[in-house]
XYZ file of C-alpha atoms in Angstrom:
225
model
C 124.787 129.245 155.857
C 124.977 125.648 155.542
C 121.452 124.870 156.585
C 120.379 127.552 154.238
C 122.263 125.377 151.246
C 120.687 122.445 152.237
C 117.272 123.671 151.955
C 117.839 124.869 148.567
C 119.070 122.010 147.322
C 115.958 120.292 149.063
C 113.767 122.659 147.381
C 115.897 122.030 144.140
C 115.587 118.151 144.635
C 111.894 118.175 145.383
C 110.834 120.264 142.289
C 113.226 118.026 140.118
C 112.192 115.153 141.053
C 108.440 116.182 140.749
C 108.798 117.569 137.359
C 110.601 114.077 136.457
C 107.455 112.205 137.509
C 104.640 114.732 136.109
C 106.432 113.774 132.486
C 107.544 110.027 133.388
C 105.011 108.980 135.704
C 106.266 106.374 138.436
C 108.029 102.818 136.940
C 106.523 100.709 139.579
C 102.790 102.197 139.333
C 103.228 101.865 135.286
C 104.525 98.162 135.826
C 101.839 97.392 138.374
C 98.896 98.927 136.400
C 100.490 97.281 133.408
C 99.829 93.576 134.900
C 96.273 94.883 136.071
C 95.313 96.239 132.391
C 96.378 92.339 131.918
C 94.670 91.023 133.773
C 91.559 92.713 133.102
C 91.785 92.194 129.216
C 92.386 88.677 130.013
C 89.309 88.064 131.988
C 86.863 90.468 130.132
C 87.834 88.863 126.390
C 88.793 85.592 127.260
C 92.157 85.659 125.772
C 95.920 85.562 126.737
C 98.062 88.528 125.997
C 101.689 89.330 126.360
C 102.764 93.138 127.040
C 105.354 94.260 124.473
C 105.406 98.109 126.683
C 103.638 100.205 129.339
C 103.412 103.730 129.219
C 102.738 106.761 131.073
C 100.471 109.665 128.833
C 101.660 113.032 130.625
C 99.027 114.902 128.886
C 96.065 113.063 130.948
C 98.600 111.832 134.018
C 97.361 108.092 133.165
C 99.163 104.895 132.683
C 98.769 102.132 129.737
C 99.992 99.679 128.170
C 100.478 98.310 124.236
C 98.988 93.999 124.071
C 99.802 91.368 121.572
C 97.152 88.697 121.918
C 98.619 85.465 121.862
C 98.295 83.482 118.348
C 97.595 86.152 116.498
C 101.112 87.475 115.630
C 102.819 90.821 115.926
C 100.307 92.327 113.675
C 97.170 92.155 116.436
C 98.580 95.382 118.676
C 96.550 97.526 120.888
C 96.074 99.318 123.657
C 94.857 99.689 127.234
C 94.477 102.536 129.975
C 93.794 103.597 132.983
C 91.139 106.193 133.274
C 89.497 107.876 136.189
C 86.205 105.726 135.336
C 87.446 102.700 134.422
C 89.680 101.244 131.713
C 89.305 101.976 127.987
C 90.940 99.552 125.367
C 91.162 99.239 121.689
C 90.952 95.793 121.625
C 87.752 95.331 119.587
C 88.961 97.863 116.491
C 91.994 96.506 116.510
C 90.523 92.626 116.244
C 88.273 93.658 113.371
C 90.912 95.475 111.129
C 92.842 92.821 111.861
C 90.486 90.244 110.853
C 89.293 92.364 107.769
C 93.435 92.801 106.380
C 93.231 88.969 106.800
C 90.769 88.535 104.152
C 91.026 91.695 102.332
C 94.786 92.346 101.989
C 95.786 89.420 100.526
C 93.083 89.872 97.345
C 94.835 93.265 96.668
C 98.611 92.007 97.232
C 97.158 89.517 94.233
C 95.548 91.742 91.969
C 96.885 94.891 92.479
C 99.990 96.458 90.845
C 101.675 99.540 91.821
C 101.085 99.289 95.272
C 102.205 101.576 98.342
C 99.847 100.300 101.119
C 96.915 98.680 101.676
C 94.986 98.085 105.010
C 91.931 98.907 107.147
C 92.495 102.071 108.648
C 89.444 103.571 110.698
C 85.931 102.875 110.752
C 83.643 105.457 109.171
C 80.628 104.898 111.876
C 79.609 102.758 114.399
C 79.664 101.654 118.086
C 81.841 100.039 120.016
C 81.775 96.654 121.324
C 80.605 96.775 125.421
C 79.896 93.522 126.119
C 81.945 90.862 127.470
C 83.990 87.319 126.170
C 84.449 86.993 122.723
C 83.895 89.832 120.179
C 82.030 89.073 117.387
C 83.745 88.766 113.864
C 83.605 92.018 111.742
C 81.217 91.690 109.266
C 78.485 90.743 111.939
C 78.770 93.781 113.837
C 76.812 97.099 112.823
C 80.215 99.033 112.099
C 81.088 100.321 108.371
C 84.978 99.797 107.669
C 87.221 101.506 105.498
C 89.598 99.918 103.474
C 92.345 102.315 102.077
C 94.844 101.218 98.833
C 97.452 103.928 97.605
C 99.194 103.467 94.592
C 102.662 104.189 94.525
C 102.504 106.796 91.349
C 99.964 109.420 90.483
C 97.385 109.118 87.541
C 99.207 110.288 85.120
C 101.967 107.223 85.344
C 99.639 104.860 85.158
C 96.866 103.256 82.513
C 93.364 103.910 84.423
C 91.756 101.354 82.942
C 94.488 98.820 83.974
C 93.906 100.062 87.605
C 90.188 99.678 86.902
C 90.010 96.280 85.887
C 92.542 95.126 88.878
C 89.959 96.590 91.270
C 87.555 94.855 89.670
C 89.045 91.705 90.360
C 89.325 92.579 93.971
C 85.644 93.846 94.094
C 84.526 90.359 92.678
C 86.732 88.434 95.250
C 85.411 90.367 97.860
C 81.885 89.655 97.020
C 82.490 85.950 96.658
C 83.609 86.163 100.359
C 80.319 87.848 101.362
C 82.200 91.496 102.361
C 78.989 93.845 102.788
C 80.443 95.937 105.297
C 83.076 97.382 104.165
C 83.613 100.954 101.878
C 86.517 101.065 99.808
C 88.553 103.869 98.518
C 91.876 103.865 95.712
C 93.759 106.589 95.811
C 96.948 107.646 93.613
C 100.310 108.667 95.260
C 100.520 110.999 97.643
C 103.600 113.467 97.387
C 103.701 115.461 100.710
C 105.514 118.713 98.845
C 102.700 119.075 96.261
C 98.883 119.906 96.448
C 97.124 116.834 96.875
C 95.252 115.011 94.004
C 91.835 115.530 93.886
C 90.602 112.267 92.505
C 90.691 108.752 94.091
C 87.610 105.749 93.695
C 85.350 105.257 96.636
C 83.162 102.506 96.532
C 80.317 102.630 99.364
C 79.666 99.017 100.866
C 76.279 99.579 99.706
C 77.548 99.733 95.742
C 79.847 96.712 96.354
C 77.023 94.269 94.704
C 76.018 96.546 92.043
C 79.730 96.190 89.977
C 79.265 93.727 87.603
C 81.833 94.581 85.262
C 84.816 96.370 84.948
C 83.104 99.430 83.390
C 81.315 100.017 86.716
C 84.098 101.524 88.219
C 84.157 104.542 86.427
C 81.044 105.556 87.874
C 82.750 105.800 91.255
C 85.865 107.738 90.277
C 85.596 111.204 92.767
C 87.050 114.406 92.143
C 87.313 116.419 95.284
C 87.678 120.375 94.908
């Protein structure tokens, strides 16, 4: 009877323990593919990092990790992993919305009131970078960026034409710096219990240099049914 107990608790033991590493993956193989992701970042972009985690991603049984790049601050995070054909990385996306929020955010902390965020958020169309050492600087790649800014109250709260001639201001300081890549949307606050308002301003990079004036905007103010 004994023997029988112990191969129970065997079984038991095995299947626990494998269920505890399809979810968790194992901590030495995530540490050791964490200083390989490293070291490849390091060598491919010709940078230093520092890893502030690793990971394991149970849904694809593959092991990351989350980079800082060294002199760029906190705000410079992304991501590496392990793949069965390589490793993929985010470093490139994240470099250009990081350089972009450099130039862009601070011209909308300045000019902008009402504010509830501001930042690059995705890239509406482009390629990736696949080459290797440094990356070129975002607005010499082929990519179109997005630039998001939500308000912090919905239309009716505010004066329009206030919020019009503050994103004017950030238009015209955005084509002194020579920004041609780059759409940019405005969009009122967004309360999660309630239907979501239809209209918000996009501005396509290629009607950044046609705003001359303040009046322009209007002409780029969407409704979306």
């Amino acid at each position: 009877m004994k023997w029988f107990t112990g191969i129970v608790l065997t079984i038991i033991l095995v299947l626990g323990g494998s269920f505890i590493i399809h979810f968790t993956g194992l901590p030495w193989r995530e540490k050791a593919i964490g200083k390989e992701l490293q070291e490849h970042l390091e060598q491919k972009y010709n940078i230093k990092t520092n890893i502030k985690e690793t990971y394991y991603n149970f849904k694809y049984g593959t092991y990351g990790a989350h980079f800082y790049e060294e002199g760029k601050g906190e705000r410079l995070l992304f991501r590496a992993e392990k793949i069965n054909d390589g490793i993929e990385d985010t470093y490139d996306e994240e470099l250009w919305f990081w350089q972009l929020n450099k130039d862009v955010s601070p011209i909308v902390k300045k000019y902008i009131s009402n504010l509830d965020s501001y930042r690059a958020i995705s890239t509406t169309y482009g390629n990736k970078y696949h080459g290797h050492g440094s990356i070129p600087h975002y607005k010499d790649v082929g990519d179109t960026f997005l630039y998001l800014i939500s308000l912090n109250k919905k239309w009716d709260e505010i004066d329009e034409q206030i919020v019009h001639a503050e994103l004017f201001h950030v238009i015209q300081e955005v084509q002194k710096q020579n920004i041609t890549n780059v759409d940019i949307e405005l969009a009122p606050f967004f309360d999660f219990t309630k239907p979501v308002d239809p209209k918000r301003i996009y501005i396509p990079k290629s009607s950044l240099h046609e705003i001359k004036m303040k009046e322009d905007i209007v002409k780029y103010v969407k409704v979306d049914y």
